[in-house]
PDB file of C-alpha atoms in Angstrom:
ATOM      1  CA  ASP A 731       0.000   0.000   0.000  1.00 82.00           C
ATOM      2  CA  SER A 732       1.598   3.235  -1.229  1.00 86.00           C
ATOM      3  CA  GLY A 733      -0.626   5.487   0.872  1.00 94.00           C
ATOM      4  CA  VAL A 734      -2.079   7.186  -2.220  1.00 97.00           C
ATOM      5  CA  THR A 735      -5.823   6.628  -2.510  1.00 97.00           C
ATOM      6  CA  GLN A 736      -7.722   6.891  -5.757  1.00 98.00           C
ATOM      7  CA  THR A 737     -11.454   6.664  -6.399  1.00 97.00           C
ATOM      8  CA  PRO A 738     -13.260   5.240  -8.207  1.00 97.00           C
ATOM      9  CA  LYS A 739     -11.269   2.108  -9.043  1.00 96.00           C
ATOM     10  CA  HIS A 740     -13.362   1.388 -12.111  1.00 97.00           C
ATOM     11  CA  LEU A 741     -15.665   3.577 -14.155  1.00 97.00           C
ATOM     12  CA  ILE A 742     -17.648   2.919 -17.306  1.00 97.00           C
ATOM     13  CA  THR A 743     -19.240   5.857 -19.053  1.00 97.00           C
ATOM     14  CA  ALA A 744     -20.547   6.887 -22.456  1.00 97.00           C
ATOM     15  CA  THR A 745     -18.928   9.121 -25.041  1.00 97.00           C
ATOM     16  CA  GLY A 746     -19.611  12.809 -24.510  1.00 97.00           C
ATOM     17  CA  GLN A 747     -19.954  12.437 -20.763  1.00 98.00           C
ATOM     18  CA  ARG A 748     -17.891  14.000 -17.984  1.00 98.00           C
ATOM     19  CA  VAL A 749     -16.235  12.224 -15.075  1.00 98.00           C
ATOM     20  CA  THR A 750     -14.202  13.234 -12.056  1.00 98.00           C
ATOM     21  CA  LEU A 751     -11.377  11.137 -10.650  1.00 98.00           C
ATOM     22  CA  ARG A 752     -10.317  11.758  -7.086  1.00 98.00           C
ATOM     23  CA  CYS A 753      -6.964  11.357  -5.377  1.00 98.00           C
ATOM     24  CA  SER A 754      -5.802  11.622  -1.781  1.00 98.00           C
ATOM     25  CA  PRO A 755      -2.017  11.884  -1.547  1.00 98.00           C
ATOM     26  CA  ARG A 756       0.184  10.280   1.088  1.00 97.00           C
ATOM     27  CA  SER A 757       0.116  12.052   4.398  1.00 95.00           C
ATOM     28  CA  GLY A 758       2.651  14.873   4.295  1.00 93.00           C
ATOM     29  CA  ASP A 759       3.099  14.893   0.522  1.00 96.00           C
ATOM     30  CA  LEU A 760       2.524  18.291  -1.077  1.00 96.00           C
ATOM     31  CA  SER A 761       2.977  17.305  -4.716  1.00 95.00           C
ATOM     32  CA  VAL A 762       0.329  15.472  -6.690  1.00 96.00           C
ATOM     33  CA  TYR A 763       0.822  14.120 -10.194  1.00 94.00           C
ATOM     34  CA  TRP A 764      -1.638  12.703 -12.705  1.00 96.00           C
ATOM     35  CA  TYR A 765      -0.659  10.157 -15.360  1.00 94.00           C
ATOM     36  CA  GLN A 766      -2.515   8.390 -18.109  1.00 95.00           C
ATOM     37  CA  GLN A 767      -1.524   4.867 -19.098  1.00 93.00           C
ATOM     38  CA  SER A 768      -2.914   3.258 -22.203  1.00 89.00           C
ATOM     39  CA  LEU A 769      -1.705   0.271 -24.182  1.00 78.00           C
ATOM     40  CA  ASP A 770      -0.457   2.256 -27.152  1.00 68.00           C
ATOM     41  CA  GLN A 771       0.826   5.386 -25.384  1.00 69.00           C
ATOM     42  CA  GLY A 772       2.614   4.019 -22.348  1.00 80.00           C
ATOM     43  CA  LEU A 773       2.770   6.177 -19.238  1.00 86.00           C
ATOM     44  CA  GLN A 774       1.985   9.807 -20.056  1.00 88.00           C
ATOM     45  CA  PHE A 775       2.473  12.634 -17.596  1.00 87.00           C
ATOM     46  CA  LEU A 776      -0.571  14.916 -17.506  1.00 93.00           C
ATOM     47  CA  ILE A 777      -0.121  17.524 -14.800  1.00 93.00           C
ATOM     48  CA  GLN A 778       1.491  18.239 -11.445  1.00 93.00           C
ATOM     49  CA  TYR A 779       0.343  20.346  -8.504  1.00 95.00           C
ATOM     50  CA  TYR A 780       2.337  21.471  -5.522  1.00 95.00           C
ATOM     51  CA  ASN A 781       0.555  22.756  -2.436  1.00 95.00           C
ATOM     52  CA  GLY A 782      -2.466  23.839  -4.443  1.00 95.00           C
ATOM     53  CA  GLU A 783      -0.616  25.464  -7.340  1.00 95.00           C
ATOM     54  CA  GLU A 784      -0.057  24.048 -10.798  1.00 94.00           C
ATOM     55  CA  ARG A 785       3.642  23.328 -11.188  1.00 90.00           C
ATOM     56  CA  ALA A 786       4.091  21.430 -14.427  1.00 86.00           C
ATOM     57  CA  LYS A 787       1.950  20.531 -17.364  1.00 86.00           C
ATOM     58  CA  GLY A 788       2.443  17.598 -19.669  1.00 85.00           C
ATOM     59  CA  ASN A 789       0.337  16.107 -22.425  1.00 80.00           C
ATOM     60  CA  ILE A 790      -3.003  17.079 -20.946  1.00 91.00           C
ATOM     61  CA  LEU A 791      -5.867  17.705 -23.363  1.00 93.00           C
ATOM     62  CA  GLU A 792      -7.945  20.883 -23.171  1.00 95.00           C
ATOM     63  CA  ARG A 793     -10.964  18.703 -22.367  1.00 97.00           C
ATOM     64  CA  PHE A 794      -9.199  17.664 -19.174  1.00 97.00           C
ATOM     65  CA  SER A 795      -8.616  19.805 -16.127  1.00 96.00           C
ATOM     66  CA  ALA A 796      -7.352  19.245 -12.640  1.00 97.00           C
ATOM     67  CA  GLN A 797      -7.039  21.014  -9.343  1.00 97.00           C
ATOM     68  CA  GLN A 798      -5.549  20.501  -5.910  1.00 98.00           C
ATOM     69  CA  PHE A 799      -7.589  21.603  -2.944  1.00 97.00           C
ATOM     70  CA  PRO A 800      -6.429  23.195   0.347  1.00 96.00           C
ATOM     71  CA  ASP A 801      -6.563  19.799   2.046  1.00 96.00           C
ATOM     72  CA  LEU A 802      -4.162  18.622  -0.723  1.00 97.00           C
ATOM     73  CA  HIS A 803      -6.500  16.129  -2.321  1.00 97.00           C
ATOM     74  CA  SER A 804      -6.777  16.444  -6.073  1.00 98.00           C
ATOM     75  CA  GLU A 805      -9.370  15.883  -8.755  1.00 98.00           C
ATOM     76  CA  LEU A 806      -8.949  15.208 -12.447  1.00 98.00           C
ATOM     77  CA  ASN A 807     -11.932  16.220 -14.541  1.00 98.00           C
ATOM     78  CA  LEU A 808     -12.382  14.602 -17.947  1.00 98.00           C
ATOM     79  CA  SER A 809     -15.096  16.037 -20.203  1.00 97.00           C
ATOM     80  CA  SER A 810     -16.548  15.376 -23.652  1.00 97.00           C
ATOM     81  CA  LEU A 811     -15.175  11.884 -23.319  1.00 97.00           C
ATOM     82  CA  GLU A 812     -14.071   9.984 -26.389  1.00 97.00           C
ATOM     83  CA  LEU A 813     -13.412   6.287 -26.899  1.00 96.00           C
ATOM     84  CA  GLY A 814      -9.692   7.024 -26.978  1.00 94.00           C
ATOM     85  CA  ASP A 815      -9.812   8.376 -23.441  1.00 96.00           C
ATOM     86  CA  SER A 816     -10.263   4.843 -22.143  1.00 96.00           C
ATOM     87  CA  ALA A 817      -7.182   4.222 -20.032  1.00 96.00           C
ATOM     88  CA  LEU A 818      -5.805   3.707 -16.559  1.00 96.00           C
ATOM     89  CA  TYR A 819      -5.376   7.030 -14.784  1.00 97.00           C
ATOM     90  CA  PHE A 820      -2.788   7.105 -12.027  1.00 97.00           C
ATOM     91  CA  CYS A 821      -2.392   9.652  -9.318  1.00 97.00           C
ATOM     92  CA  ALA A 822       0.938   9.882  -7.553  1.00 96.00           C
ATOM     93  CA  SER A 823       2.350  12.008  -4.788  1.00 96.00           C
ATOM     94  CA  SER A 824       5.687  13.061  -3.397  1.00 93.00           C
ATOM     95  CA  VAL A 825       7.027  15.349  -0.722  1.00 92.00           C
ATOM     96  CA  ASP A 826       8.420  17.655  -3.395  1.00 84.00           C
ATOM     97  CA  GLN A 827      10.081  17.644  -6.787  1.00 74.00           C
ATOM     98  CA  GLY A 828      12.933  15.167  -7.075  1.00 70.00           C
ATOM     99  CA  TYR A 829      11.748  12.941  -4.261  1.00 80.00           C
ATOM    100  CA  THR A 830      10.294   9.456  -4.506  1.00 84.00           C
ATOM    101  CA  ILE A 831       6.982   9.422  -6.304  1.00 88.00           C
ATOM    102  CA  TYR A 832       4.382   7.048  -4.864  1.00 94.00           C
ATOM    103  CA  PHE A 833       1.668   5.840  -7.190  1.00 95.00           C
ATOM    104  CA  GLY A 834      -1.910   4.991  -6.338  1.00 97.00           C
ATOM    105  CA  GLU A 835      -3.545   1.878  -7.721  1.00 96.00           C
ATOM    106  CA  GLY A 836      -5.187   3.803 -10.517  1.00 96.00           C
ATOM    107  CA  SER A 837      -8.679   4.430 -11.830  1.00 97.00           C
ATOM    108  CA  TRP A 838      -9.744   2.356 -14.796  1.00 96.00           C
ATOM    109  CA  LEU A 839     -11.858   4.440 -17.162  1.00 97.00           C
ATOM    110  CA  THR A 840     -13.756   2.753 -19.963  1.00 97.00           C
ATOM    111  CA  VAL A 841     -15.601   4.960 -22.439  1.00 97.00           C
ATOM    112  CA  VAL A 842     -18.215   3.122 -24.496  1.00 97.00           C
TER     113      VAL A 842
ATOM    114  CA  GLY B1336      10.769  18.226 -27.488  1.00 58.00           C
ATOM    115  CA  GLN B1337      12.050  16.232 -24.590  1.00 59.00           C
ATOM    116  CA  GLN B1338      12.106  12.513 -25.235  1.00 79.00           C
ATOM    117  CA  VAL B1339      13.166   9.554 -23.193  1.00 88.00           C
ATOM    118  CA  MET B1340      13.585   6.403 -25.203  1.00 91.00           C
ATOM    119  CA  GLN B1341      13.897   2.975 -23.707  1.00 94.00           C
ATOM    120  CA  ILE B1342      15.061  -0.271 -25.314  1.00 95.00           C
ATOM    121  CA  PRO B1343      14.205  -3.020 -25.754  1.00 96.00           C
ATOM    122  CA  GLN B1344      10.422  -2.774 -25.656  1.00 93.00           C
ATOM    123  CA  TYR B1345      10.082  -6.464 -24.818  1.00 95.00           C
ATOM    124  CA  GLN B1346      12.526  -9.046 -23.489  1.00 97.00           C
ATOM    125  CA  HIS B1347      12.000 -12.729 -22.860  1.00 97.00           C
ATOM    126  CA  VAL B1348      14.688 -14.525 -20.876  1.00 97.00           C
ATOM    127  CA  GLN B1349      15.144 -17.932 -19.343  1.00 98.00           C
ATOM    128  CA  GLU B1350      15.183 -17.906 -15.577  1.00 98.00           C
ATOM    129  CA  GLY B1351      18.773 -17.447 -14.457  1.00 98.00           C
ATOM    130  CA  GLU B1352      19.795 -15.359 -17.455  1.00 98.00           C
ATOM    131  CA  ASP B1353      20.771 -11.718 -17.132  1.00 98.00           C
ATOM    132  CA  PHE B1354      18.644  -8.802 -18.365  1.00 98.00           C
ATOM    133  CA  THR B1355      19.440  -5.193 -19.233  1.00 98.00           C
ATOM    134  CA  THR B1356      17.233  -2.280 -20.218  1.00 98.00           C
ATOM    135  CA  TYR B1357      18.604   1.005 -21.528  1.00 98.00           C
ATOM    136  CA  CYS B1358      17.228   4.502 -21.260  1.00 97.00           C
ATOM    137  CA  ASN B1359      18.354   7.415 -23.474  1.00 96.00           C
ATOM    138  CA  SER B1360      17.396  11.060 -23.213  1.00 94.00           C
ATOM    139  CA  SER B1361      17.577  13.689 -25.932  1.00 90.00           C
ATOM    140  CA  THR B1362      18.717  16.253 -23.353  1.00 90.00           C
ATOM    141  CA  THR B1363      20.857  16.271 -20.236  1.00 93.00           C
ATOM    142  CA  LEU B1364      19.047  15.122 -17.127  1.00 94.00           C
ATOM    143  CA  SER B1365      19.374  16.389 -13.589  1.00 91.00           C
ATOM    144  CA  ASN B1366      18.355  12.983 -12.294  1.00 91.00           C
ATOM    145  CA  ILE B1367      16.712   9.762 -13.359  1.00 93.00           C
ATOM    146  CA  GLN B1368      14.386   7.410 -11.565  1.00 92.00           C
ATOM    147  CA  TRP B1369      13.543   3.761 -12.206  1.00 95.00           C
ATOM    148  CA  TYR B1370      10.192   2.112 -11.569  1.00 94.00           C
ATOM    149  CA  LYS B1371       8.828  -1.417 -11.796  1.00 96.00           C
ATOM    150  CA  GLN B1372       5.232  -2.171 -12.665  1.00 95.00           C
ATOM    151  CA  ARG B1373       3.993  -5.710 -12.135  1.00 94.00           C
ATOM    152  CA  PRO B1374       1.234  -6.942 -14.446  1.00 90.00           C
ATOM    153  CA  GLY B1375      -2.030  -5.421 -13.260  1.00 88.00           C
ATOM    154  CA  GLY B1376      -0.255  -3.238 -10.726  1.00 92.00           C
ATOM    155  CA  HIS B1377       0.969   0.304 -10.367  1.00 93.00           C
ATOM    156  CA  PRO B1378       4.498   1.643 -10.867  1.00 94.00           C
ATOM    157  CA  VAL B1379       6.687   1.235  -7.802  1.00 93.00           C
ATOM    158  CA  PHE B1380       9.746   3.392  -7.259  1.00 91.00           C
ATOM    159  CA  LEU B1381      13.034   1.487  -7.320  1.00 94.00           C
ATOM    160  CA  ILE B1382      15.810   4.056  -7.197  1.00 92.00           C
ATOM    161  CA  GLN B1383      16.951   7.565  -8.105  1.00 92.00           C
ATOM    162  CA  LEU B1384      20.328   8.424  -9.641  1.00 94.00           C
ATOM    163  CA  VAL B1385      21.669  11.959  -9.461  1.00 93.00           C
ATOM    164  CA  LYS B1386      25.407  12.025 -10.029  1.00 96.00           C
ATOM    165  CA  SER B1387      27.254  11.635 -13.321  1.00 97.00           C
ATOM    166  CA  GLY B1388      28.597   8.091 -13.636  1.00 97.00           C
ATOM    167  CA  GLU B1389      26.727   6.940 -10.547  1.00 97.00           C
ATOM    168  CA  VAL B1390      26.284   3.207  -9.978  1.00 98.00           C
ATOM    169  CA  LYS B1391      23.894   1.814  -7.394  1.00 96.00           C
ATOM    170  CA  LYS B1392      23.095  -1.780  -6.511  1.00 97.00           C
ATOM    171  CA  GLN B1393      20.048  -3.380  -4.967  1.00 95.00           C
ATOM    172  CA  LYS B1394      20.715  -7.102  -4.520  1.00 96.00           C
ATOM    173  CA  ARG B1395      20.662  -8.478  -8.105  1.00 98.00           C
ATOM    174  CA  LEU B1396      19.789  -5.089  -9.652  1.00 98.00           C
ATOM    175  CA  THR B1397      22.497  -2.673 -10.824  1.00 98.00           C
ATOM    176  CA  PHE B1398      21.613   0.851 -11.927  1.00 98.00           C
ATOM    177  CA  GLN B1399      23.967   3.150 -13.835  1.00 98.00           C
ATOM    178  CA  PHE B1400      23.771   6.815 -14.796  1.00 98.00           C
ATOM    179  CA  GLY B1401      25.908   7.814 -17.764  1.00 97.00           C
ATOM    180  CA  GLU B1402      28.801  10.242 -17.533  1.00 96.00           C
ATOM    181  CA  ALA B1403      26.962  12.741 -19.723  1.00 96.00           C
ATOM    182  CA  LYS B1404      23.761  12.255 -17.689  1.00 96.00           C
ATOM    183  CA  LYS B1405      21.821  11.474 -20.847  1.00 96.00           C
ATOM    184  CA  ASN B1406      21.527   7.719 -20.498  1.00 96.00           C
ATOM    185  CA  SER B1407      20.975   5.094 -17.862  1.00 98.00           C
ATOM    186  CA  SER B1408      20.711   1.346 -17.566  1.00 98.00           C
ATOM    187  CA  LEU B1409      19.201  -1.258 -15.298  1.00 98.00           C
ATOM    188  CA  HIS B1410      20.856  -4.674 -15.199  1.00 98.00           C
ATOM    189  CA  ILE B1411      19.364  -7.696 -13.454  1.00 98.00           C
ATOM    190  CA  THR B1412      21.684 -10.601 -12.740  1.00 98.00           C
ATOM    191  CA  ALA B1413      20.299 -14.157 -12.732  1.00 98.00           C
ATOM    192  CA  THR B1414      16.668 -13.269 -13.301  1.00 98.00           C
ATOM    193  CA  GLN B1415      13.922 -14.875 -11.265  1.00 97.00           C
ATOM    194  CA  THR B1416      10.204 -15.212 -12.021  1.00 97.00           C
ATOM    195  CA  THR B1417       9.554 -12.503  -9.444  1.00 96.00           C
ATOM    196  CA  ASP B1418      11.371 -10.044 -11.735  1.00 97.00           C
ATOM    197  CA  VAL B1419       8.523 -10.192 -14.262  1.00 97.00           C
ATOM    198  CA  GLY B1420       7.030  -6.796 -15.035  1.00 96.00           C
ATOM    199  CA  THR B1421       7.604  -3.586 -16.948  1.00 95.00           C
ATOM    200  CA  TYR B1422      10.573  -1.441 -16.008  1.00 97.00           C
ATOM    201  CA  PHE B1423      10.295   2.296 -16.619  1.00 95.00           C
ATOM    202  CA  CYS B1424      12.892   4.996 -16.415  1.00 95.00           C
ATOM    203  CA  ALA B1425      11.812   8.575 -15.761  1.00 91.00           C
ATOM    204  CA  GLY B1426      14.148  11.448 -16.424  1.00 90.00           C
ATOM    205  CA  GLN B1427      13.979  14.989 -15.108  1.00 86.00           C
ATOM    206  CA  PRO B1428      15.673  17.498 -17.439  1.00 86.00           C
ATOM    207  CA  ASN B1429      17.989  20.178 -16.102  1.00 84.00           C
ATOM    208  CA  THR B1430      15.355  22.721 -17.108  1.00 79.00           C
ATOM    209  CA  GLY B1431      11.740  22.210 -16.145  1.00 70.00           C
ATOM    210  CA  ASN B1432      10.064  20.348 -13.347  1.00 68.00           C
ATOM    211  CA  GLN B1433       8.390  17.339 -14.833  1.00 74.00           C
ATOM    212  CA  PHE B1434       9.612  13.804 -15.219  1.00 79.00           C
ATOM    213  CA  TYR B1435       9.525  12.200 -18.656  1.00 86.00           C
ATOM    214  CA  PHE B1436       8.832   8.495 -18.590  1.00 88.00           C
ATOM    215  CA  GLY B1437      10.484   6.109 -20.972  1.00 91.00           C
ATOM    216  CA  THR B1438       8.384   3.744 -23.029  1.00 88.00           C
ATOM    217  CA  GLY B1439       9.135   0.865 -20.687  1.00 93.00           C
ATOM    218  CA  THR B1440      10.676  -2.574 -21.121  1.00 95.00           C
ATOM    219  CA  SER B1441       8.396  -5.520 -20.500  1.00 95.00           C
ATOM    220  CA  LEU B1442      10.341  -8.433 -19.017  1.00 97.00           C
ATOM    221  CA  THR B1443       9.092 -12.001 -19.220  1.00 97.00           C
ATOM    222  CA  VAL B1444      11.005 -14.666 -17.326  1.00 97.00           C
ATOM    223  CA  ILE B1445      10.507 -18.218 -18.531  1.00 96.00           C
ATOM    224  CA  PRO B1446      10.850 -20.801 -15.724  1.00 94.00           C
TER     225      PRO B1446
END
């Protein structure tokens, strides 16, 4: 158990819909990262927050957005979903940049 | 743009054989991390390398960071079935904050 909690574990939704994935980082970790893992794209970095502020942005689509709240939990919002958005979405956390990154167990999203 | 390439993509070995995966960056890295992801699991941090030419060992695993800090390798001696999984490197460039993950090497160990 990494200490990073993600909900829901599995989600099936239709194209065009919107979903929210939730992440609680390890106690004491200020940085939260979101990754997308699909079979053909590998592990793709989406976005990073540190203590509520966006710190780095990766290959995140405009249809996706994220935020980190004052209690340090984070949400990833995916809208206008397409079939290609089906993937495993990981949240990870670390104390700060350059420190060990701990991954949650992921949220499986299936868009039908 | 920043790219981290990893080879090979797949590797099948007989149990007891050695295994090596290589990671190459298009730009100089400030540090590199290695992760292992078991089938159906999530990536688990293995190690971080920071210094040029650094070599670190964890039991049968040997990690190296190149002198130019643009490449790295993970070598497993005498593989076991418990080594099965995908090994990812993740490099952090000198400029910027994010880590760039390599494409991963999927290791299959045949008993």
